[in-house]
Short mmCIF file of N, CA, C and O in Angstrom, two decimals:
data_model
loop_
_atom_site.label_atom_id
_atom_site.label_comp_id
_atom_site.label_asym_id
_atom_site.label_seq_id
_atom_site.Cartn_x
_atom_site.Cartn_y
_atom_site.Cartn_z
N MET A 120 89.52 82.82 78.65
CA MET A 120 89.44 83.88 79.57
C MET A 120 88.66 85.29 78.21
O MET A 120 89.18 85.43 77.50
N THR A 121 87.63 85.44 79.37
CA THR A 121 86.63 86.92 78.62
C THR A 121 87.87 88.08 79.22
O THR A 121 88.62 88.18 80.06
N THR A 122 87.46 89.35 78.24
CA THR A 122 87.80 90.55 79.11
C THR A 122 87.50 90.63 80.22
O THR A 122 88.20 91.28 80.91
N THR A 123 86.37 90.10 80.50
CA THR A 123 85.86 90.82 81.84
C THR A 123 87.14 90.41 82.24
O THR A 123 87.51 90.85 83.89
N GLU A 124 87.66 88.84 82.68
CA GLU A 124 87.77 87.87 83.94
C GLU A 124 89.25 88.82 83.26
O GLU A 124 90.27 88.91 84.66
N THR A 125 89.75 89.13 82.59
CA THR A 125 90.81 89.83 82.12
C THR A 125 91.32 91.00 82.76
O THR A 125 92.57 91.24 83.67
N GLU A 126 90.19 92.22 83.09
CA GLU A 126 90.05 93.12 84.02
C GLU A 126 90.09 93.26 85.97
O GLU A 126 90.56 93.80 86.03
N THR A 127 89.17 92.25 86.08
CA THR A 127 89.18 91.63 87.05
C THR A 127 91.00 91.30 87.97
O THR A 127 90.43 91.51 88.64
N THR A 128 91.79 90.31 86.97
CA THR A 128 92.64 89.91 87.35
C THR A 128 93.45 90.48 87.36
O THR A 128 94.78 90.41 88.70
N THR A 129 93.90 91.81 86.62
CA THR A 129 95.32 92.29 86.23
C THR A 129 95.27 93.49 87.27
O THR A 129 96.43 93.51 87.83
N PRO A 130 93.92 94.19 87.75
CA PRO A 130 94.90 95.28 89.25
C PRO A 130 95.06 94.32 89.88
O PRO A 130 95.86 95.17 90.94
N ASP A 131 94.58 92.87 90.40
CA ASP A 131 95.00 92.66 92.03
C ASP A 131 96.73 92.60 91.80
O ASP A 131 97.28 92.14 92.44
N ALA A 132 96.93 91.96 90.16
CA ALA A 132 98.19 91.41 89.97
C ALA A 132 99.08 92.28 90.25
O ALA A 132 100.13 92.74 90.79
N ASP A 133 98.40 93.49 89.53
CA ASP A 133 99.57 95.08 89.65
C ASP A 133 99.71 95.47 91.23
O ASP A 133 100.61 96.11 91.37
N ASP A 134 98.34 95.24 92.40
CA ASP A 134 98.74 95.68 93.34
C ASP A 134 99.53 95.30 93.85
O ASP A 134 100.37 95.15 95.00
N ALA A 135 99.46 93.70 94.06
CA ALA A 135 100.16 93.28 94.78
C ALA A 135 101.51 93.69 94.29
O ALA A 135 102.92 93.27 95.30
N GLU A 136 102.13 93.50 92.92
CA GLU A 136 103.76 93.94 92.74
C GLU A 136 104.04 95.11 93.32
O GLU A 136 104.77 95.54 93.01
N PHE A 137 102.78 96.19 92.99
CA PHE A 137 103.27 97.62 93.65
C PHE A 137 103.23 97.61 95.22
O PHE A 137 104.12 97.89 95.61
N ARG A 138 102.77 96.66 95.78
CA ARG A 138 102.60 96.73 97.27
C ARG A 138 104.70 95.87 97.10
O ARG A 138 104.40 96.36 98.07
N GLU A 139 104.71 94.77 96.66
CA GLU A 139 105.84 94.37 96.73
C GLU A 139 107.36 95.49 96.36
O GLU A 139 108.08 95.51 97.22
N LEU A 140 107.20 96.05 95.62
CA LEU A 140 108.35 96.81 95.35
C LEU A 140 108.00 98.00 96.73
O LEU A 140 109.50 98.52 96.93
N CYS A 141 106.91 98.44 96.98
CA CYS A 141 107.03 99.47 97.92
C CYS A 141 108.09 98.50 99.48
O CYS A 141 108.98 99.48 100.06
N GLU A 142 107.45 97.75 99.85
CA GLU A 142 107.94 96.72 100.83
C GLU A 142 110.06 96.79 100.55
O GLU A 142 110.12 97.44 101.39
N GLN A 143 110.36 96.83 99.50
CA GLN A 143 111.43 96.48 98.52
C GLN A 143 112.11 98.10 99.08
O GLN A 143 113.23 98.51 99.54
N LEU A 144 111.44 99.24 98.43
CA LEU A 144 111.47 100.27 98.89
C LEU A 144 112.02 100.97 100.03
O LEU A 144 112.80 101.29 100.76
N VAL A 145 111.23 100.49 100.96
CA VAL A 145 111.41 100.69 102.40
C VAL A 145 112.44 100.02 103.48
O VAL A 145 112.89 100.34 103.86
N ARG A 146 112.59 98.31 103.33
CA ARG A 146 113.74 97.81 103.21
C ARG A 146 115.55 98.29 102.57
O ARG A 146 115.67 98.13 103.74
N THR A 147 114.84 98.36 101.35
CA THR A 147 116.72 99.08 101.08
C THR A 147 116.57 100.63 101.61
O THR A 147 117.82 101.19 100.77
N ALA A 148 115.68 100.72 102.26
CA ALA A 148 116.03 102.27 102.46
C ALA A 148 117.79 102.61 103.43
O ALA A 148 117.58 101.94 104.61
N PRO A 149 118.64 103.28 102.87
CA PRO A 149 120.30 103.65 103.18
C PRO A 149 119.93 104.36 104.43
O PRO A 149 121.06 103.81 106.05
N SER A 150 119.01 104.27 105.41
CA SER A 150 118.77 105.44 106.68
C SER A 150 117.67 105.65 107.27
O SER A 150 116.48 105.67 106.42
N PRO A 151 117.02 106.10 108.19
CA PRO A 151 116.00 106.37 109.38
C PRO A 151 115.54 107.50 108.44
O PRO A 151 114.66 107.51 108.17
N PHE A 152 115.48 108.29 108.15
CA PHE A 152 115.66 109.32 107.28
C PHE A 152 115.54 109.25 105.22
O PHE A 152 113.86 109.23 105.24
N HIS A 153 115.76 108.24 104.88
CA HIS A 153 115.22 108.17 103.60
C HIS A 153 114.31 106.84 104.00
O HIS A 153 112.73 107.30 102.86
N ARG A 154 113.90 106.49 105.22
CA ARG A 154 112.90 104.92 105.40
C ARG A 154 111.73 106.06 105.98
O ARG A 154 110.76 105.73 105.75
N ALA A 155 111.96 106.79 106.80
CA ALA A 155 110.99 107.78 106.75
C ALA A 155 110.01 108.67 105.41
O ALA A 155 108.98 108.35 105.37
N ALA A 156 110.66 108.97 104.38
CA ALA A 156 110.69 109.85 103.47
C ALA A 156 110.25 107.99 102.29
O ALA A 156 108.92 108.96 101.68
N VAL A 157 110.32 107.08 102.30
CA VAL A 157 109.89 106.17 101.34
C VAL A 157 108.93 105.78 102.32
O VAL A 157 107.80 105.67 101.50
N GLN A 158 108.44 105.75 103.70
CA GLN A 158 107.06 105.28 103.87
C GLN A 158 106.22 106.11 103.97
O GLN A 158 104.92 106.02 103.57
N ALA A 159 106.52 107.34 103.48
CA ALA A 159 105.55 108.27 103.49
C ALA A 159 104.95 108.69 102.34
O ALA A 159 103.60 108.37 101.62
N LEU A 160 105.64 108.00 101.13
CA LEU A 160 105.71 108.38 99.74
C LEU A 160 104.49 106.66 99.64
O LEU A 160 103.75 106.72 98.97
N VAL A 161 105.04 105.72 100.12
CA VAL A 161 104.48 104.22 100.32
C VAL A 161 102.78 104.49 100.77
O VAL A 161 101.72 104.16 99.99
N GLU A 162 102.69 105.40 102.20
CA GLU A 162 101.63 105.26 102.43
C GLU A 162 100.90 106.32 101.63
O GLU A 162 99.55 106.22 101.54
N GLU A 163 101.03 107.52 100.83
CA GLU A 163 100.33 108.08 100.09
C GLU A 163 100.03 107.77 98.71
O GLU A 163 99.14 107.64 97.98
N ARG A 164 100.94 106.71 98.46
CA ARG A 164 100.63 105.90 96.96
C ARG A 164 100.32 106.59 95.91
O ARG A 164 100.86 106.01 95.12
N THR A 165 99.45 107.67 95.53
CA THR A 165 99.21 108.01 94.59
C THR A 165 100.60 108.75 93.97
O THR A 165 100.42 109.08 92.44
N ILE A 166 101.31 109.71 94.06
CA ILE A 166 103.04 109.82 93.33
C ILE A 166 103.76 108.86 93.18
O ILE A 166 104.33 108.85 92.65
N LEU A 167 104.07 107.60 94.02
CA LEU A 167 104.49 106.67 93.40
C LEU A 167 103.95 106.10 92.65
O LEU A 167 104.22 105.08 91.58
N GLU A 168 102.64 106.25 92.20
CA GLU A 168 101.82 105.18 91.32
C GLU A 168 101.88 105.96 89.77
O GLU A 168 101.57 105.65 88.66
N VAL A 169 102.91 107.16 89.96
CA VAL A 169 103.13 107.91 88.42
C VAL A 169 104.50 107.44 87.92
O VAL A 169 105.88 106.94 89.19
N THR A 170 104.37 107.08 86.43
CA THR A 170 105.52 106.64 85.76
C THR A 170 106.15 106.99 85.68
O THR A 170 107.74 106.61 86.67
N ALA A 171 106.29 108.61 85.73
CA ALA A 171 107.82 109.52 85.95
C ALA A 171 108.52 109.56 86.87
O ALA A 171 109.62 109.76 87.39
N VAL A 172 107.69 109.20 88.37
CA VAL A 172 108.44 109.74 88.93
C VAL A 172 108.82 108.40 89.45
O VAL A 172 110.20 108.21 90.20
N ARG A 173 108.20 107.19 89.37
CA ARG A 173 109.19 106.02 89.54
C ARG A 173 110.32 105.65 88.52
O ARG A 173 111.56 105.20 88.95
N TYR A 174 110.79 106.38 87.89
CA TYR A 174 111.40 106.51 86.85
C TYR A 174 112.56 107.27 87.06
O TYR A 174 113.63 106.52 87.29
N ALA A 175 112.43 108.39 88.20
CA ALA A 175 113.19 109.27 88.41
C ALA A 175 113.41 108.71 90.08
O ALA A 175 114.57 109.09 90.12
N LEU A 176 112.56 108.10 90.64
CA LEU A 176 112.98 107.67 91.46
C LEU A 176 113.62 106.32 91.89
O LEU A 176 115.08 106.01 93.33
N ILE A 177 113.81 104.96 91.20
CA ILE A 177 113.65 104.01 91.80
C ILE A 177 115.14 103.63 90.60
O ILE A 177 114.91 103.90 90.17
N VAL A 178 115.99 103.26 91.04
CA VAL A 178 116.83 103.01 90.45
C VAL A 178 117.16 101.09 90.78
O VAL A 178 117.03 100.82 92.07
N ASP A 179 118.07 99.80 89.86
CA ASP A 179 118.29 98.93 89.98
C ASP A 179 119.61 99.00 91.38
O ASP A 179 120.51 99.51 90.45
N THR A 180 119.50 98.04 91.84
CA THR A 180 120.77 97.67 92.61
C THR A 180 120.99 96.26 92.78
O THR A 180 120.31 95.50 92.26
N ASP A 181 122.46 95.94 92.93
CA ASP A 181 122.39 94.64 93.03
C ASP A 181 121.48 93.74 94.53
O ASP A 181 121.42 93.27 94.44
N HIS A 182 121.03 95.15 95.04
CA HIS A 182 120.09 94.64 96.53
C HIS A 182 118.20 94.82 95.84
O HIS A 182 117.67 94.41 96.39
N GLY A 183 118.41 94.75 94.52
CA GLY A 183 117.07 94.79 93.87
C GLY A 183 116.73 96.50 93.89
O GLY A 183 117.69 97.19 94.31
N PRO A 184 115.69 97.30 94.04
CA PRO A 184 114.97 98.41 93.46
C PRO A 184 115.31 99.20 94.96
O PRO A 184 115.05 98.78 95.98
N THR A 185 116.01 99.87 94.25
CA THR A 185 115.79 101.09 95.94
C THR A 185 115.49 102.29 95.42
O THR A 185 115.72 103.20 94.41
N ALA A 186 115.27 103.56 96.68
CA ALA A 186 114.76 104.77 95.61
C ALA A 186 115.90 105.33 96.45
O ALA A 186 116.83 105.48 97.14
N ARG A 187 116.10 106.75 95.32
CA ARG A 187 117.20 107.40 95.06
C ARG A 187 116.90 109.10 94.87
O ARG A 187 116.25 109.23 93.63
N PHE A 188 116.28 109.70 96.25
CA PHE A 188 115.75 110.50 95.88
C PHE A 188 115.97 112.30 95.62
O PHE A 188 116.08 112.67 94.56
N GLU A 189 117.64 111.46 95.10
CA GLU A 189 118.53 112.82 94.48
C GLU A 189 117.52 112.80 92.66
O GLU A 189 117.82 113.97 92.30
N GLY A 190 117.16 111.85 91.69
CA GLY A 190 116.88 111.86 90.98
C GLY A 190 115.52 112.33 90.81
O GLY A 190 114.86 112.78 89.47
N LEU A 191 114.86 112.64 91.71
CA LEU A 191 113.21 113.72 92.02
C LEU A 191 114.06 115.11 92.29
O LEU A 191 113.12 116.02 91.84
N SER A 192 115.52 115.22 92.79
CA SER A 192 115.73 117.11 92.92
C SER A 192 115.40 118.00 91.65
O SER A 192 116.09 117.22 90.55
N GLY A 193 114.81 118.74 91.61
CA GLY A 193 114.73 120.01 90.03
C GLY A 193 113.76 119.14 89.57
O GLY A 193 113.17 120.30 88.74
N ARG A 194 112.95 118.53 89.91
CA ARG A 194 111.78 117.77 88.58
C ARG A 194 110.20 117.92 88.90
O ARG A 194 109.62 117.27 88.67
N GLN A 195 110.30 118.17 90.36
CA GLN A 195 108.57 118.23 90.65
C GLN A 195 107.52 119.10 89.98
O GLN A 195 106.44 117.88 89.59
N TYR A 196 107.56 119.41 89.21
CA TYR A 196 107.03 120.50 88.51
C TYR A 196 107.48 119.89 86.45
O TYR A 196 106.27 119.96 85.59
N THR A 197 107.80 118.66 86.70
CA THR A 197 108.03 118.45 86.01
C THR A 197 107.21 116.41 85.38
O THR A 197 107.66 115.21 84.13
N LEU A 198 106.79 116.52 86.79
CA LEU A 198 106.89 114.83 86.60
C LEU A 198 105.26 114.82 86.46
O LEU A 198 104.32 113.68 86.35
N GLY A 199 104.25 115.85 86.49
CA GLY A 199 102.68 115.40 86.14
C GLY A 199 102.02 115.65 87.02
O GLY A 199 100.94 114.86 87.60
N LEU A 200 102.29 116.28 88.35
CA LEU A 200 101.46 115.97 89.40
C LEU A 200 100.97 116.93 89.74
O LEU A 200 101.08 118.05 89.35
N ASP A 201 99.54 116.98 90.67
CA ASP A 201 99.05 117.94 90.97
C ASP A 201 99.80 118.58 92.07
O ASP A 201 100.92 118.60 92.46
N GLU A 202 98.96 120.12 92.83
CA GLU A 202 99.16 120.57 92.93
C GLU A 202 99.73 120.31 94.94
O GLU A 202 101.38 120.39 95.52
N GLY A 203 98.38 120.05 95.33
CA GLY A 203 99.16 118.85 96.64
C GLY A 203 99.63 117.58 96.60
O GLY A 203 100.32 117.46 97.48
N GLN A 204 100.28 116.88 95.02
CA GLN A 204 101.27 116.00 95.39
C GLN A 204 102.23 117.33 95.64
O GLN A 204 103.44 116.13 96.10
N ARG A 205 102.48 118.08 94.50
CA ARG A 205 103.79 118.40 94.54
C ARG A 205 104.11 118.79 96.00
O ARG A 205 105.28 118.83 96.49
N SER A 206 103.27 119.98 96.74
CA SER A 206 103.50 119.80 98.26
C SER A 206 104.33 118.74 98.58
O SER A 206 105.25 118.82 99.59
N PHE A 207 103.60 117.13 98.61
CA PHE A 207 104.09 116.21 99.33
C PHE A 207 105.50 115.89 99.27
O PHE A 207 106.27 115.54 100.17
N LEU A 208 105.67 115.87 97.79
CA LEU A 208 106.68 115.33 97.48
C LEU A 208 107.64 116.41 98.12
O LEU A 208 108.83 116.21 98.25
N GLY A 209 107.65 117.48 98.09
CA GLY A 209 109.05 118.80 98.74
C GLY A 209 108.66 118.20 99.87
O GLY A 209 110.19 118.54 100.13
N LEU A 210 107.85 118.33 100.72
CA LEU A 210 108.06 117.71 102.36
C LEU A 210 108.74 116.40 102.64
O LEU A 210 109.48 116.74 102.86
N VAL A 211 108.00 116.14 101.47
CA VAL A 211 109.52 114.09 101.56
C VAL A 211 110.67 114.46 101.51
O VAL A 211 111.69 114.19 101.97
N LEU A 212 110.60 115.89 100.46
CA LEU A 212 112.83 115.42 99.49
C LEU A 212 113.21 116.07 100.52
O LEU A 212 114.45 116.26 101.13
N SER A 213 112.57 117.40 101.23
CA SER A 213 113.36 117.85 102.44
C SER A 213 113.71 117.35 103.69
O SER A 213 114.54 117.47 104.66
N MET A 214 112.70 116.30 103.66
CA MET A 214 113.07 115.04 104.86
C MET A 214 114.38 114.51 104.28
O MET A 214 114.95 113.95 105.83
N VAL A 215 115.03 114.15 103.27
CA VAL A 215 116.35 113.50 103.17
C VAL A 215 117.04 114.59 102.44
O VAL A 215 118.57 114.44 102.22
N GLY A 216 116.81 116.23 102.60
CA GLY A 216 117.95 117.14 102.60
C GLY A 216 118.05 117.95 101.24
O GLY A 216 118.99 118.24 100.30
N ILE A 217 117.16 117.28 100.74
CA ILE A 217 117.01 118.12 98.65
C ILE A 217 116.00 119.08 99.02
O ILE A 217 114.86 118.77 99.27
N GLY A 218 116.26 120.34 98.25
CA GLY A 218 114.92 120.84 98.37
C GLY A 218 115.09 122.00 99.12
O GLY A 218 115.76 122.08 100.15
N LEU A 219 114.37 122.65 98.83
CA LEU A 219 113.83 123.85 99.39
C LEU A 219 112.34 124.63 100.02
O LEU A 219 111.67 125.23 100.05
N THR A 220 111.70 123.46 100.28
CA THR A 220 110.20 123.69 100.10
C THR A 220 110.17 123.95 101.92
O THR A 220 110.56 122.88 102.80
N THR A 221 109.34 124.70 102.49
CA THR A 221 109.51 125.17 103.80
C THR A 221 108.30 124.42 104.11
O THR A 221 107.22 123.96 103.89
N ILE A 222 108.32 124.66 105.73
CA ILE A 222 106.69 123.54 106.66
C ILE A 222 105.74 124.10 106.21
O ILE A 222 105.03 123.89 106.46
N ALA A 223 105.99 125.80 105.72
CA ALA A 223 104.33 125.61 105.48
C ALA A 223 103.08 125.19 103.99
O ALA A 223 102.38 125.35 103.80
N ALA A 224 104.45 124.41 103.57
CA ALA A 224 103.82 123.99 102.72
C ALA A 224 103.03 122.77 102.90
O ALA A 224 101.73 121.59 102.00
N VAL A 225 102.75 122.59 103.94
CA VAL A 225 101.30 121.92 105.12
C VAL A 225 100.11 122.33 104.02
O VAL A 225 99.13 121.76 104.37
N ARG A 226 100.02 123.58 104.12
CA ARG A 226 98.74 124.65 103.67
C ARG A 226 98.34 123.80 102.90
O ARG A 226 96.94 124.18 102.46
N ASP A 227 98.79 123.35 101.69
CA ASP A 227 98.53 122.45 100.51
C ASP A 227 98.32 121.18 100.73
O ASP A 227 97.94 120.69 99.41
N LEU A 228 98.45 120.96 101.62
CA LEU A 228 97.42 119.03 101.85
C LEU A 228 96.29 119.36 102.31
O LEU A 228 95.89 119.65 103.63
N ASP A 229 95.88 117.91 101.68
CA ASP A 229 94.36 117.83 101.70
C ASP A 229 94.61 117.21 103.25
O ASP A 229 95.05 115.72 103.52
N GLU A 230 93.41 116.42 104.08
CA GLU A 230 92.91 115.56 105.23
C GLU A 230 93.66 114.22 104.91
O GLU A 230 93.95 113.91 106.00
N ARG A 231 93.81 113.87 103.99
CA ARG A 231 94.04 112.33 103.58
C ARG A 231 96.09 112.77 103.53
O ARG A 231 96.07 111.67 104.63
N ARG A 232 96.70 113.36 102.90
CA ARG A 232 97.99 113.38 102.88
C ARG A 232 98.67 114.03 104.34
O ARG A 232 99.99 113.62 104.65
N LEU A 233 97.57 115.10 104.71
CA LEU A 233 98.48 115.65 106.34
C LEU A 233 98.69 114.84 107.39
O LEU A 233 99.77 114.93 107.72
N PRO A 234 97.88 114.09 107.69
CA PRO A 234 98.34 112.94 109.06
C PRO A 234 99.77 111.91 108.42
O PRO A 234 100.30 111.68 109.46
N ILE A 235 99.89 111.79 107.33
CA ILE A 235 100.94 110.99 106.37
C ILE A 235 101.68 111.49 106.43
O ILE A 235 103.48 110.97 107.29
N ILE A 236 101.65 112.77 106.37
CA ILE A 236 103.60 113.77 106.82
C ILE A 236 103.60 114.02 108.11
O ILE A 236 105.02 114.05 108.46
N LEU A 237 102.55 114.35 109.13
CA LEU A 237 102.75 113.94 110.28
C LEU A 237 102.97 113.22 110.88
O LEU A 237 104.09 112.59 111.80
N ARG A 238 102.89 111.91 110.18
CA ARG A 238 103.66 110.81 110.73
C ARG A 238 105.01 110.59 110.47
O ARG A 238 105.79 109.87 111.00
N ALA A 239 105.35 110.71 109.13
CA ALA A 239 106.42 111.20 108.90
C ALA A 239 107.49 111.68 109.62
O ALA A 239 108.45 111.30 109.66
N PHE A 240 107.29 112.84 109.63
CA PHE A 240 107.26 113.92 110.85
C PHE A 240 108.24 113.22 112.14
O PHE A 240 109.48 112.85 113.14
N LEU A 241 107.05 112.67 112.77
CA LEU A 241 107.12 111.93 114.23
C LEU A 241 108.45 110.41 113.82
O LEU A 241 109.00 110.71 114.34
N ARG A 242 108.25 109.78 112.61
CA ARG A 242 109.11 108.67 112.39
C ARG A 242 110.38 109.86 112.49
O ARG A 242 111.79 108.97 112.86
N LEU A 243 110.83 110.49 112.26
CA LEU A 243 112.20 111.22 111.35
C LEU A 243 112.15 111.69 113.04
O LEU A 243 113.81 111.44 113.03
N ALA A 244 111.73 112.66 113.90
CA ALA A 244 112.16 112.70 115.29
C ALA A 244 112.62 111.43 115.73
O ALA A 244 112.94 111.36 117.77
N GLY A 245 111.71 110.08 115.41
CA GLY A 245 112.58 108.79 116.40
C GLY A 245 111.68 109.03 117.57
O GLY A 245 111.64 108.07 118.35
N ASN A 246 110.10 109.85 117.05
CA ASN A 246 109.05 109.75 118.57
C ASN A 246 107.75 108.63 118.19
O ASN A 246 107.06 108.78 116.85
N ASP A 247 107.52 107.93 119.22
CA ASP A 247 106.69 106.66 118.33
C ASP A 247 105.51 106.72 119.64
O ASP A 247 104.87 106.02 119.65
N THR A 248 106.04 107.47 120.31
CA THR A 248 104.62 108.05 121.16
C THR A 248 103.51 109.21 121.17
O THR A 248 102.35 108.91 121.71
N ILE A 249 103.72 109.72 120.23
CA ILE A 249 102.93 110.87 119.81
C ILE A 249 101.79 110.34 118.73
O ILE A 249 102.40 109.71 118.11
N ALA A 250 100.21 110.17 119.16
CA ALA A 250 99.14 109.15 118.26
C ALA A 250 99.15 110.47 117.24
O ALA A 250 98.60 112.04 117.57
N VAL A 251 98.49 110.38 116.27
CA VAL A 251 97.88 111.27 114.78
C VAL A 251 96.73 110.92 114.34
O VAL A 251 96.66 109.80 114.14
N GLY A 252 95.62 111.59 114.48
CA GLY A 252 94.23 111.20 114.26
C GLY A 252 93.48 112.04 114.75
O GLY A 252 94.09 113.34 114.72
N THR A 253 92.29 112.12 114.22
CA THR A 253 91.34 113.17 114.63
C THR A 253 91.38 113.48 116.03
O THR A 253 91.36 113.02 116.96
N ARG A 254 91.46 115.29 115.97
CA ARG A 254 90.91 115.32 117.50
C ARG A 254 89.77 115.46 118.37
O ARG A 254 88.85 115.55 116.92
N MET A 255 89.75 115.33 119.60
CA MET A 255 88.28 115.28 119.80
C MET A 255 87.72 116.14 121.33
O MET A 255 88.50 117.27 121.01
#
């Protein structure tokens, strides 16, 4: 196998492994609040791709990897995240009752992250009738 073949096959394997991990984290979420928070992180993706975040967030249990948000408490500034990622993570943590991030943090979110967090808020509220998308 050449180097080029290795480079083209490895990302697919890594991507499949990442998707499997994300599905497991959603499946093992202990409450609707945690599930909404995990789904937001999965949709955002770049935060979960940071090794330090996964190390602080994910614990192995008898049922497989599970997200334990308590591991991220107070560590947002030591994880190597940019400002937008930290704001997003702060809002996600507030969904599970951790941290003191105010709703005003949405001002730091870009056009990709804002709809993700809005959908997460709707999931948290148990509302599946309001659509989040571009206004006409």
